[in-house]
mmCIF file of C-alpha atoms and ligand atoms in Angstrom:
data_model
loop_
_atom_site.group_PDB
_atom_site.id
_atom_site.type_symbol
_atom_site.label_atom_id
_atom_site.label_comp_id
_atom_site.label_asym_id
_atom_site.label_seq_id
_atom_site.Cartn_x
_atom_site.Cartn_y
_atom_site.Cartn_z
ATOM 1 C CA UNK A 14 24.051 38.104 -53.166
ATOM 2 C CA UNK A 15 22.036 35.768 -55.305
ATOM 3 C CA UNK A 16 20.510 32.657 -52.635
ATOM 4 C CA UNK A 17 20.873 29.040 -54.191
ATOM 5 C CA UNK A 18 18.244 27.069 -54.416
ATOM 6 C CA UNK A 19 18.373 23.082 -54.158
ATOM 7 C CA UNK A 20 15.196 21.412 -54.600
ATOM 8 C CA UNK A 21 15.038 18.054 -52.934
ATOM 9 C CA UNK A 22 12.561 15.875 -52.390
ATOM 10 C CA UNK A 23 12.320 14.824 -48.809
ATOM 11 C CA UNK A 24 11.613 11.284 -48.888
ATOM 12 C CA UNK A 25 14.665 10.576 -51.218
ATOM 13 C CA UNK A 26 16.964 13.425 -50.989
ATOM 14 C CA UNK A 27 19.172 13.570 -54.334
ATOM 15 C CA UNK A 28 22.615 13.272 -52.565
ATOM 16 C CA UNK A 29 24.606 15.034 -55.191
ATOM 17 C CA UNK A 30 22.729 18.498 -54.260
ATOM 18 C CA UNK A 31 22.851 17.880 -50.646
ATOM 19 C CA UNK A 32 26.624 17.529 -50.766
ATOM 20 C CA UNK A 33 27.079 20.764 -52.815
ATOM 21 C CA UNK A 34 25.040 22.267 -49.929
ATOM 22 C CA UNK A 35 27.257 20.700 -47.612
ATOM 23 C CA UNK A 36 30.653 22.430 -49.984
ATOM 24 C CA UNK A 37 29.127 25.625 -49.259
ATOM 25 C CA UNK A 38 29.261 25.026 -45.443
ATOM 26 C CA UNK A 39 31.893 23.748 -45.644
ATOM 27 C CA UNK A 40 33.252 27.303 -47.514
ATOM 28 C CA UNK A 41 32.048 29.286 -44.412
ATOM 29 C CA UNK A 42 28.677 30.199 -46.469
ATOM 30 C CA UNK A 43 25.009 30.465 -44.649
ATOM 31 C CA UNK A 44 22.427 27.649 -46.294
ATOM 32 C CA UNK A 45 19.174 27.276 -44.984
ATOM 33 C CA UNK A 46 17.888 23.660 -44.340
ATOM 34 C CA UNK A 47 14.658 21.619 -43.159
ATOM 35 C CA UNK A 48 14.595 20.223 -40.095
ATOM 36 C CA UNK A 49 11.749 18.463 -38.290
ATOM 37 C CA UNK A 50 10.231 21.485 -36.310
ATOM 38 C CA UNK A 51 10.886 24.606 -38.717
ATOM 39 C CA UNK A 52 13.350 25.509 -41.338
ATOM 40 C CA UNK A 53 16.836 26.310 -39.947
ATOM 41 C CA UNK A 54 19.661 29.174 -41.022
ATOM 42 C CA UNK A 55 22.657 26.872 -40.928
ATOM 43 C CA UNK A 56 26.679 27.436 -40.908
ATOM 44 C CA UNK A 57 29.764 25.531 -40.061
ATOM 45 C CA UNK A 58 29.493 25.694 -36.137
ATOM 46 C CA UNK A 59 33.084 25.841 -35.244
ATOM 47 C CA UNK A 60 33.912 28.412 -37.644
ATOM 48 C CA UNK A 61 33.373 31.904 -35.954
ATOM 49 C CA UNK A 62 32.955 33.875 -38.638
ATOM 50 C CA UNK A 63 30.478 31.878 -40.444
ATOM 51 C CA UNK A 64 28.550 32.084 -36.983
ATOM 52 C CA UNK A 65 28.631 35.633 -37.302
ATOM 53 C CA UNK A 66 27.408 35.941 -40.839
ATOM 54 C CA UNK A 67 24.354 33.919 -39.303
ATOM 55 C CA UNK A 68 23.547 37.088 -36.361
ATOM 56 C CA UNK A 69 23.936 39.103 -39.684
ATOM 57 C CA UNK A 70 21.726 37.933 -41.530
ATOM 58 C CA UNK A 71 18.878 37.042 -39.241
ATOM 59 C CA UNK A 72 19.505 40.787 -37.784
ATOM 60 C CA UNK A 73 19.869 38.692 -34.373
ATOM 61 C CA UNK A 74 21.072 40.380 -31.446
ATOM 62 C CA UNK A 75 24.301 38.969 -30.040
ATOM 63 C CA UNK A 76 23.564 37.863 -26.780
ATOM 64 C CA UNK A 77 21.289 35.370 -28.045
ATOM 65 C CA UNK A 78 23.513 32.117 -28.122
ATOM 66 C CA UNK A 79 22.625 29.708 -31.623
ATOM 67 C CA UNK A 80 21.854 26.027 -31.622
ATOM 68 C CA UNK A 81 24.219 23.396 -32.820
ATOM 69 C CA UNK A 82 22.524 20.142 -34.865
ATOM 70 C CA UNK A 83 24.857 17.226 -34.487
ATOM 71 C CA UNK A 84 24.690 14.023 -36.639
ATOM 72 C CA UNK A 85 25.134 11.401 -33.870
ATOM 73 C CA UNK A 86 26.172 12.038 -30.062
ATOM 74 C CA UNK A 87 30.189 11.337 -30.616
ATOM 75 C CA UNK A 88 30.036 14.837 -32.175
ATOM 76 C CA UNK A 89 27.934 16.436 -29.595
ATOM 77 C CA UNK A 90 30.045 15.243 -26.953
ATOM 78 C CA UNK A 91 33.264 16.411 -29.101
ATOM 79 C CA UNK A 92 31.442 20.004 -28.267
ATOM 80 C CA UNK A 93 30.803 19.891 -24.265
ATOM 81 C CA UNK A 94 33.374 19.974 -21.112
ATOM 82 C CA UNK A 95 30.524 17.069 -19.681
ATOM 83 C CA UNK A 96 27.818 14.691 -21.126
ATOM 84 C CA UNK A 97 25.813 14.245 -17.989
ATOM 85 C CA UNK A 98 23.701 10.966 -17.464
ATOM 86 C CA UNK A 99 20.690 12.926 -17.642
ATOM 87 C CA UNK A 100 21.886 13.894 -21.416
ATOM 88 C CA UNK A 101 22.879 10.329 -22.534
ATOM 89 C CA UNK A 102 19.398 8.885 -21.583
ATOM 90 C CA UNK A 103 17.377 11.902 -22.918
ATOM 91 C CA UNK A 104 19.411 11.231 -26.326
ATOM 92 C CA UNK A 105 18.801 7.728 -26.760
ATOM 93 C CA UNK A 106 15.516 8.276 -25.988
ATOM 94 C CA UNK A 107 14.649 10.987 -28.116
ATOM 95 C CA UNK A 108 17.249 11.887 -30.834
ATOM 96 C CA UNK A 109 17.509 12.312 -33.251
ATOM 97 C CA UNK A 110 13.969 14.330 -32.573
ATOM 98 C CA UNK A 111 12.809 17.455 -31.498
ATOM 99 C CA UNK A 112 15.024 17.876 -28.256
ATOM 100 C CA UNK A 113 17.350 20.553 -27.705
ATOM 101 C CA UNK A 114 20.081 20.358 -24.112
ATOM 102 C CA UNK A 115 21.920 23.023 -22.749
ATOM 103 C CA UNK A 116 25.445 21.725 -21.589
ATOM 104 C CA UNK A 117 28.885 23.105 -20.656
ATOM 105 C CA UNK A 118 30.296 24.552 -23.557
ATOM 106 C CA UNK A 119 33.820 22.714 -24.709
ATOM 107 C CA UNK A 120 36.395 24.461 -25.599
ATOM 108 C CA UNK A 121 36.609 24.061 -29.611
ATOM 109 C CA UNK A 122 33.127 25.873 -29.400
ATOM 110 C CA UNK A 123 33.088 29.962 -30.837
ATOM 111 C CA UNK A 124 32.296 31.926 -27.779
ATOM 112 C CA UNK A 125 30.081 34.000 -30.398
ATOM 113 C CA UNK A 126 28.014 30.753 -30.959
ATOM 114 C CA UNK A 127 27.237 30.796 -27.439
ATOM 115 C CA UNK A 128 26.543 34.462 -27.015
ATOM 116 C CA UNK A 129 30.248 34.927 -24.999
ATOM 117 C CA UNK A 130 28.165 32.387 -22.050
ATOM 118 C CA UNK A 131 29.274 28.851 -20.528
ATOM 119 C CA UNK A 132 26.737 26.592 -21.982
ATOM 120 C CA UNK A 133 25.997 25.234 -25.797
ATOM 121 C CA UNK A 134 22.555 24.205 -26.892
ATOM 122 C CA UNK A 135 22.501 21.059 -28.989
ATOM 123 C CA UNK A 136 20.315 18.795 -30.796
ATOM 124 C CA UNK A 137 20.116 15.856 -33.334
ATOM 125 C CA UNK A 138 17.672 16.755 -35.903
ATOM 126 C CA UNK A 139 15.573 13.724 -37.196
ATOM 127 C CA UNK A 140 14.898 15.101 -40.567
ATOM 128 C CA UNK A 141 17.011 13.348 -43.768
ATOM 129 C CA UNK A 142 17.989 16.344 -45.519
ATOM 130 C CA UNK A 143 19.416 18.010 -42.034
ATOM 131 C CA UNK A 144 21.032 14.422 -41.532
ATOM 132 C CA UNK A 145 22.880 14.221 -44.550
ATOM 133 C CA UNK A 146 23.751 18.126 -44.739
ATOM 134 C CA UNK A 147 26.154 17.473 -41.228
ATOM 135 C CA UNK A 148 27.251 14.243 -42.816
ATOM 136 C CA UNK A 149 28.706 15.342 -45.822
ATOM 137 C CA UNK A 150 30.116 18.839 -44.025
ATOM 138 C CA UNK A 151 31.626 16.613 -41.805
ATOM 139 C CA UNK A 152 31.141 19.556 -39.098
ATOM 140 C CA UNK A 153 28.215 20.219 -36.862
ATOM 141 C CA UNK A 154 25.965 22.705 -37.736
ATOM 142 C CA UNK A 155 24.623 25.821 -36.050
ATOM 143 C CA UNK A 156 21.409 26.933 -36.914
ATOM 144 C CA UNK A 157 18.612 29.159 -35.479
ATOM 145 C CA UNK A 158 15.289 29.415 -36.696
ATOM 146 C CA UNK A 159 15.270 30.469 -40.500
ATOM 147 C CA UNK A 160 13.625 33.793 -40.000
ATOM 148 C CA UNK A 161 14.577 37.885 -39.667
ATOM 149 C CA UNK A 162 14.837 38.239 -35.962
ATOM 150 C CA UNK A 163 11.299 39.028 -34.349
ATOM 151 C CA UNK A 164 9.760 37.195 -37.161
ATOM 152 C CA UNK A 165 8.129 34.198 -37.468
ATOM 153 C CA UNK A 166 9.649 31.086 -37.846
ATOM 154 C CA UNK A 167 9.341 29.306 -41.350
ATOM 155 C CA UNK A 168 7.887 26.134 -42.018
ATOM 156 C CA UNK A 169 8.613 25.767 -45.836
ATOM 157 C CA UNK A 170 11.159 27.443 -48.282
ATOM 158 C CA UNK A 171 8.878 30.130 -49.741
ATOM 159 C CA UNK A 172 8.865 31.531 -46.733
ATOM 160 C CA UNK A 173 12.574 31.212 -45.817
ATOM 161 C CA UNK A 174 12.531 33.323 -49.361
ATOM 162 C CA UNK A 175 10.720 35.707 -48.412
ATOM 163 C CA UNK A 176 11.989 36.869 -45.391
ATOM 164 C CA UNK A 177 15.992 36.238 -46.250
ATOM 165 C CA UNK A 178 16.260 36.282 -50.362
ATOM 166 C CA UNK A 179 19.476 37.758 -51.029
ATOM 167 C CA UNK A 180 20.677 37.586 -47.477
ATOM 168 C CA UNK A 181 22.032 33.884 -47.520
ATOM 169 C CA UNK A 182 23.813 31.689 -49.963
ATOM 170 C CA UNK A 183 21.512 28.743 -50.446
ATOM 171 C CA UNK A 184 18.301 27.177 -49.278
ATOM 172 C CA UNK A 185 17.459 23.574 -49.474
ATOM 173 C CA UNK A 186 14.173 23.457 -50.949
ATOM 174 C CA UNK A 187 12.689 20.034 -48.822
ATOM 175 C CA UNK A 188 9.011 20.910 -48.143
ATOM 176 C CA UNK A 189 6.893 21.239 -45.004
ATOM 177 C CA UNK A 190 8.496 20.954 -41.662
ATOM 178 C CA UNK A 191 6.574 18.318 -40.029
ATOM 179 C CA UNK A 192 6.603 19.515 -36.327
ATOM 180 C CA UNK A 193 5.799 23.115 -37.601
ATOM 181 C CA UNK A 194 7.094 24.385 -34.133
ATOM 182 C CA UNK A 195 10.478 24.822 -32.657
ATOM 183 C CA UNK A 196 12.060 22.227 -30.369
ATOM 184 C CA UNK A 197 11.535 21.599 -26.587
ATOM 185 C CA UNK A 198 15.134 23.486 -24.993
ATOM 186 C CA UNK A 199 16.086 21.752 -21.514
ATOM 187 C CA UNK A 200 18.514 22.985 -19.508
ATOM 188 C CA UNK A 201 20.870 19.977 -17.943
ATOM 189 C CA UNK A 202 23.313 22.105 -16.455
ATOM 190 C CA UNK A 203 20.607 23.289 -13.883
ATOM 191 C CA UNK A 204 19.638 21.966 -10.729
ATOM 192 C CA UNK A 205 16.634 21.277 -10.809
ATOM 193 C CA UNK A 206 16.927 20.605 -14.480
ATOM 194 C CA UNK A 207 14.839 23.368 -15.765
ATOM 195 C CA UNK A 208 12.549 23.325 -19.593
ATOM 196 C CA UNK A 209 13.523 26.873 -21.385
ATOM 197 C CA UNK A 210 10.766 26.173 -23.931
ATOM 198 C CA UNK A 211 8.186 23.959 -24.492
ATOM 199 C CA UNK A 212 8.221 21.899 -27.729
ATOM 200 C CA UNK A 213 6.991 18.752 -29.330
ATOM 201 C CA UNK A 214 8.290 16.821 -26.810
ATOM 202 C CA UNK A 215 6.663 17.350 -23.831
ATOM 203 C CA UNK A 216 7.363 17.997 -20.100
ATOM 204 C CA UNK A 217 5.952 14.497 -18.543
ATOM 205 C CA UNK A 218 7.558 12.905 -21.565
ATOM 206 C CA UNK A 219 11.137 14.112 -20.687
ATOM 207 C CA UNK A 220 10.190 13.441 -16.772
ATOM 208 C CA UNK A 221 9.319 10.020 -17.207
ATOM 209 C CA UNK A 222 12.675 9.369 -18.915
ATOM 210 C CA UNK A 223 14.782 11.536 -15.953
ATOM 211 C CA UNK A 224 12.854 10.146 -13.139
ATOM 212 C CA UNK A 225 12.610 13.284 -11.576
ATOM 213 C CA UNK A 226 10.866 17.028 -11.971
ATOM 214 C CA UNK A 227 11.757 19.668 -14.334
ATOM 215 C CA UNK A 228 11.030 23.364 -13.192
ATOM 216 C CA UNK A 229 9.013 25.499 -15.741
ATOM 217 C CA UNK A 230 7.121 28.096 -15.488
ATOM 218 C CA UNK A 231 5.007 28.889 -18.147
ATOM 219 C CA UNK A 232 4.666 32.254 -20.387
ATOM 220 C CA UNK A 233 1.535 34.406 -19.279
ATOM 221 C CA UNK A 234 -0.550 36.589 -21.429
ATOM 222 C CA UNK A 235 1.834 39.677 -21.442
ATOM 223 C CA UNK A 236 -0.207 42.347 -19.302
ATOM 224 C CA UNK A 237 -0.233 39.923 -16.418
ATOM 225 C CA UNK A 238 3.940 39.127 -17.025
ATOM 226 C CA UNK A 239 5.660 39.143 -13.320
ATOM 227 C CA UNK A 240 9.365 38.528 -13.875
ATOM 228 C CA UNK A 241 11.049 37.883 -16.960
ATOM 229 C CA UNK A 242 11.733 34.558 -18.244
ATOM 230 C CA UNK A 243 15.424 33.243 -17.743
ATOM 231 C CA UNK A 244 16.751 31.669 -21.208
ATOM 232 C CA UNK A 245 18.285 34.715 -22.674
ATOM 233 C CA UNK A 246 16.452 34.494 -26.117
ATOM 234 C CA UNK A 247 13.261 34.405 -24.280
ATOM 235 C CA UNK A 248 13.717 38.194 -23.417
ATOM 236 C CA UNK A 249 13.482 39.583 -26.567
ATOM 237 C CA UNK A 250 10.292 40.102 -28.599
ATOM 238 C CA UNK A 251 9.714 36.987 -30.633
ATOM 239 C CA UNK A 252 7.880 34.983 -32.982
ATOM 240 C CA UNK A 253 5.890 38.387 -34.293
ATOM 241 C CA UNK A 254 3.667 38.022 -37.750
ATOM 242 C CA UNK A 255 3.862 40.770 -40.152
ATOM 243 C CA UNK A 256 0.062 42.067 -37.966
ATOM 244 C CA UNK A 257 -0.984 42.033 -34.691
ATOM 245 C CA UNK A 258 -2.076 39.056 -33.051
ATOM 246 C CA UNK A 259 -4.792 39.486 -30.535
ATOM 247 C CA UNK A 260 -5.246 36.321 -27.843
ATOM 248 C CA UNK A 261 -8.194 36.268 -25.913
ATOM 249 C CA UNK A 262 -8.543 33.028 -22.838
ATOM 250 C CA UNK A 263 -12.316 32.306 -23.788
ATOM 251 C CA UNK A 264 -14.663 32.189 -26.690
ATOM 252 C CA UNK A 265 -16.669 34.357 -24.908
ATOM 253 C CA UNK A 266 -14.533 37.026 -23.780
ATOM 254 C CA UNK A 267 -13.393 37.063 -27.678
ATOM 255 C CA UNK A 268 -17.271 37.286 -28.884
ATOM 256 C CA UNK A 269 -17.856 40.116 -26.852
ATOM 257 C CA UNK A 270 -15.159 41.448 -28.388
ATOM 258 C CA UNK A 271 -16.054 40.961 -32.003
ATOM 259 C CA UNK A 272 -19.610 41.848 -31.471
ATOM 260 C CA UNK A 273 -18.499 45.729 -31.514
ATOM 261 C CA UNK A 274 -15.777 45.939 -33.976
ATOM 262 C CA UNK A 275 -16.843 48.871 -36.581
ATOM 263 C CA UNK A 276 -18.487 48.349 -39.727
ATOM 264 C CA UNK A 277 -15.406 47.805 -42.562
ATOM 265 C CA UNK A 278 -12.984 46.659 -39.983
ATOM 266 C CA UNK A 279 -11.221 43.983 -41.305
ATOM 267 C CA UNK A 280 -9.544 41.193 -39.405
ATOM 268 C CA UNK A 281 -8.700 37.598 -39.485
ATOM 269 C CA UNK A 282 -9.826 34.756 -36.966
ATOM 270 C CA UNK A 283 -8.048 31.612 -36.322
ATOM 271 C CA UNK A 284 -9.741 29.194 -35.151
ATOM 272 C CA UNK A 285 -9.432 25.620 -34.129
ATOM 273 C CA UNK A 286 -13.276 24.869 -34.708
ATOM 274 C CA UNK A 287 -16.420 26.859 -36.951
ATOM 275 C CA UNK A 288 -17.523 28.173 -33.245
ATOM 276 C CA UNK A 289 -19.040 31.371 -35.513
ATOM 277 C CA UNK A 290 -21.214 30.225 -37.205
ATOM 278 C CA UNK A 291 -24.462 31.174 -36.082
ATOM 279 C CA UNK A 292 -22.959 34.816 -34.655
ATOM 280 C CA UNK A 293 -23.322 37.904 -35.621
ATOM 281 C CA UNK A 294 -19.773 39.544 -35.559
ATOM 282 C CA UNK A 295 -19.189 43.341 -36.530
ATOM 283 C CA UNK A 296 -16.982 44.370 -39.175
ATOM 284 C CA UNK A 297 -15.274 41.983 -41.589
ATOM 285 C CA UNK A 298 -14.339 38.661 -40.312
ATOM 286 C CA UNK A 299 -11.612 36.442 -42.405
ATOM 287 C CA UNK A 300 -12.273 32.218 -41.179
ATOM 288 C CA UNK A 301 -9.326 30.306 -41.194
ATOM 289 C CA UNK A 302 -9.894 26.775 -38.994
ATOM 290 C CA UNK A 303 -6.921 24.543 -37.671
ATOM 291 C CA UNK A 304 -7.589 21.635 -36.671
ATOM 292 C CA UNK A 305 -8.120 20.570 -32.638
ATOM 293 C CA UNK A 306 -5.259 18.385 -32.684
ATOM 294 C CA UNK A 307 -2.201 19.749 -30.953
ATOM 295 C CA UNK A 308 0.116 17.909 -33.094
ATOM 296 C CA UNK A 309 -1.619 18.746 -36.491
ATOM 297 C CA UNK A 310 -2.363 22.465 -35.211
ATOM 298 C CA UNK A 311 1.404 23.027 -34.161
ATOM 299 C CA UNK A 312 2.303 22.023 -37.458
ATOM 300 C CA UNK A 313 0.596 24.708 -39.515
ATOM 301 C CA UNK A 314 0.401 27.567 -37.167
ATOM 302 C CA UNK A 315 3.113 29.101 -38.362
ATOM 303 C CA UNK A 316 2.520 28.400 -41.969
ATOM 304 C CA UNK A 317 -1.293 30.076 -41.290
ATOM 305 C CA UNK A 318 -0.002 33.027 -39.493
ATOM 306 C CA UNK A 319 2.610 33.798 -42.628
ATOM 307 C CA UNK A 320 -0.222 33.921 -44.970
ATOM 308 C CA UNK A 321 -2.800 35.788 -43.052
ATOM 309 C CA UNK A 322 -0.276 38.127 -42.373
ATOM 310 C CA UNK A 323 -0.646 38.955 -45.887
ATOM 311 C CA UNK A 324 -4.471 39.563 -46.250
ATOM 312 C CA UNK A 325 -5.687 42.482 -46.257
ATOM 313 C CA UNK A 326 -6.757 43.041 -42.451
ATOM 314 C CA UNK A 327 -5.821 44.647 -39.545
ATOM 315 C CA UNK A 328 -5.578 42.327 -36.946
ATOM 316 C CA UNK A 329 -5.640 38.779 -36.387
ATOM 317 C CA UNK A 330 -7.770 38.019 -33.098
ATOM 318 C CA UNK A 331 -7.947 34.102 -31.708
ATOM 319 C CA UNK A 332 -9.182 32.073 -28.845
ATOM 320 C CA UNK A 333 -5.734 30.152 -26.990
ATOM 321 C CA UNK A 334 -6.118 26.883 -26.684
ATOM 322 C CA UNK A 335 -6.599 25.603 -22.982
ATOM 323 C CA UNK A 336 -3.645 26.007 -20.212
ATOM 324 C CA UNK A 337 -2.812 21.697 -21.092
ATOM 325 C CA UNK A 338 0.469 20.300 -21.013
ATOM 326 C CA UNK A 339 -0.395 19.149 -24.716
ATOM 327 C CA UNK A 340 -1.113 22.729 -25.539
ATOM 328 C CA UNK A 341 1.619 24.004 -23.575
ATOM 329 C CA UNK A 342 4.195 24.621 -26.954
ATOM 330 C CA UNK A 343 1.415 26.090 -28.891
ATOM 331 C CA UNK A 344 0.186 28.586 -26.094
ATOM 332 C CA UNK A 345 3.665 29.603 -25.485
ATOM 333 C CA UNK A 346 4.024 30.848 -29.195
ATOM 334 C CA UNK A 347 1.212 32.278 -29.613
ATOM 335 C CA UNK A 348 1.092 34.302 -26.282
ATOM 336 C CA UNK A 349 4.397 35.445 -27.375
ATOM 337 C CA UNK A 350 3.461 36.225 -30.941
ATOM 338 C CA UNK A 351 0.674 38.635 -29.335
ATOM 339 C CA UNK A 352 2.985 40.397 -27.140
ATOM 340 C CA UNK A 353 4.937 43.690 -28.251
HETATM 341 O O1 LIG B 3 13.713 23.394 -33.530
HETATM 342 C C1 LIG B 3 14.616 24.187 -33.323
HETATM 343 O O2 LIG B 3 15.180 24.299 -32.216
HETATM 344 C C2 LIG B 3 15.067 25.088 -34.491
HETATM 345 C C3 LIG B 3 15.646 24.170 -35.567
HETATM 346 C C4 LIG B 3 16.233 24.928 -36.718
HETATM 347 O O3 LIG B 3 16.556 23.289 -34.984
HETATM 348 N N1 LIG B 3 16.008 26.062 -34.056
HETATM 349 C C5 LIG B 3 15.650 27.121 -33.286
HETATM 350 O O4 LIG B 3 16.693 27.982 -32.982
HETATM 351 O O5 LIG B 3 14.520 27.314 -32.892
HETATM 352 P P1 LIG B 3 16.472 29.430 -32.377
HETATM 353 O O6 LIG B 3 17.803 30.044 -32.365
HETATM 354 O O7 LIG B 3 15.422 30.143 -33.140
HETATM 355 O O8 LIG B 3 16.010 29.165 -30.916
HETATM 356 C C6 LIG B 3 16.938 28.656 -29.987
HETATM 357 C C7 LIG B 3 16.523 29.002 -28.602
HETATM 358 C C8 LIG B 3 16.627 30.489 -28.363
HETATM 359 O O9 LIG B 3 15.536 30.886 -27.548
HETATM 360 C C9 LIG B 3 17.950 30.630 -27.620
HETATM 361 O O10 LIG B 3 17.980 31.738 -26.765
HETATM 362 C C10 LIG B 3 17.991 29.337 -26.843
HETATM 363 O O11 LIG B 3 17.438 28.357 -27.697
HETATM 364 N N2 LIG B 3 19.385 28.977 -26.544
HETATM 365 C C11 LIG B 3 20.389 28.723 -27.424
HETATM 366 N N3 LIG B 3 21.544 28.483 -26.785
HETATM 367 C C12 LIG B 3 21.265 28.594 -25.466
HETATM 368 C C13 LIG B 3 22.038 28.481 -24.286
HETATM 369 N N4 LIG B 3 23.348 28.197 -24.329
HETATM 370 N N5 LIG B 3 21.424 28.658 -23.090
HETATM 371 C C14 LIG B 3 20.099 28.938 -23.035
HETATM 372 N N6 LIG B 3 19.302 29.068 -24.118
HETATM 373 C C15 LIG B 3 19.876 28.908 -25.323
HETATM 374 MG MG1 LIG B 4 13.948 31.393 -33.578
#
């Protein structure tokens, strides 16, 4: 199939392509749209076969339930047997932003959409173009992460392109996510309330709003994994660039490594600072720096990883950032990302 592309600038969306976007919804078809965090693979939500086309084309295995993006919280409630207090003070707190619950599923909900469980994941996206796409559909949206299952998420439209060309019926062309990471999941129908993933919004953020603790338990670097983690999509391999990631908990540990690599090896470091510089490292070292900055690192990492994944190497190798609740999203990505 040949994808559609819409080209809209961000900051003044042109409202006659968003609302032929919003036809093709509408239709049943699959469009891919900015949000805040990353790009996401959108269809009409209560149409089940639509949702299906979505597992299709992301090659998504179908126990792992979808998120829906609501305009306003009349429509997410119009989806859920309950809207807890704990939801209603998250929302007007924090959406539209960055903030995805998991509530009792209502009944007009697809049981595909939810992966045949009791709960729906939902969230009010705070970027314009996503906005104005569930406006003009008039229905809410589901959308996962715009990216072949196992892949890494996608930040701007090339890379939606690349990885699902031919597989959907539009894109909406709107330029870098801004968050560059997905959103924080919380469960509300637990007790205690429980974070599934850690996002831009962070843990002592939501706690300060709930006025009480949220379980979590953080990812580990894989060899060291003692149980499984819980959310269902957190099972599966995830978030993998195109070459392996290697994570490493010090500088040190990681210069020891480098120091022996072979002559002609070729790899890639990411790094949040030049902490090379005056090293000698074996074998072919390719620099790329982020920033320090957990906000302005979060928002390229996935942008980086999609290009160095391209460069002619054979590894990617990288210090994580320290075990900080501010770091928390980023080292949760990336430890998965190295995993396999
Ligand atoms: O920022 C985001 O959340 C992006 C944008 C597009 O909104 N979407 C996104 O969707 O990251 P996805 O499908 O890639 O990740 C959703 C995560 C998955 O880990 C999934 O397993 C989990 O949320 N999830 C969805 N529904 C759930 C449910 N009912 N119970 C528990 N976890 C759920
Ligand atoms: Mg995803």
């Amino acid at each position: 199939m040949e994808t559609k592309r819409w080209s809209v600038d961000d900051s003044k969306p042109a409202k006659e392509l968003i609302m032929e976007a919003a036809e093709y919804i509408k239709k049943g078809k699959l469009v891919a749209f900015p949000t805040e965090t990353v790009y996401g693979l959108g269809a009409n939500a209560l149409d089940s076969a639509a949702v299906d086309r979505i597992f299709e084309a992301k090659g998504r295995p179908k126990n792992n339930p979808l998120i829906v993006h609501v305009r306003d919280i009349k429509m997410a409630k119009s989806l859920v047997e309950e809207w807890p207090e704990s939801a209603q003070n998250l929302a007007e707190e924090f959406w539209p932003g960055p903030l995805t619950f998991v509530l009792k599923k209502g009944k007009k909900v697809p049981s595909n959409l939810c992966a045949g469980g009791e709960t729906v994941a939902i969230r009010m996206p705070a970027n314009k173009i996503a906005q104005m796409l569930i406006e003009f559909a008039k229905v809410p949206i589901a959308a996962p992460s715009a990216n072949r299952s196992g892949k890494t998420s996608t930040t701007d439209s090339i890379h939606v392109l690349e990885q699902l060309n031919g597989k959907i019926d539009g894109v909406i062309e709107g330029g870098l996510t801004k968050c560059g990471i997905e959103s924080t999941v919380i469960d509300l129908t637990s007790r205690p309330i429980r974070q599934l993933r850690p996002g831009p919004i962070s843990l002592s953020q939501l706690e300060l709003v709930l006025d009480e603790s949220i379980e979590y338990q953080p990812v580990v670097i894989p060899s060291s994994i003692k149980s499984p983690m819980k959310s269902p999509g957190m099972l599966e391999r995830h978030y993998q660039p195109d070459k392996p990631l290697r994570v490493f908990s010090t500088r040190e540990e990681m210069l020891e490594y480098l120091k022996k690599l072979p002559d002609g090896y070729r790899y890639a470091i990411l790094s949040r600072e030049d902490v090379f510089k005056n090293q000698r490292l074996g074998g072919e070292p390719h620099l790329h720096i982020l920033s320090d900055d957990p906000k302005q690192f979060s928002m390229l990492i996935y942008y980086h990883l999609q290009i160095i994944e391209k460069e002619d190497i054979q590894e990617i190798v990288m210090v994580l950032p320290p075990d900080q609740q501010k770091w928390h999203a980023v080292r949760d990505r990336l430890i998965r990302a190295s995993s396999n």
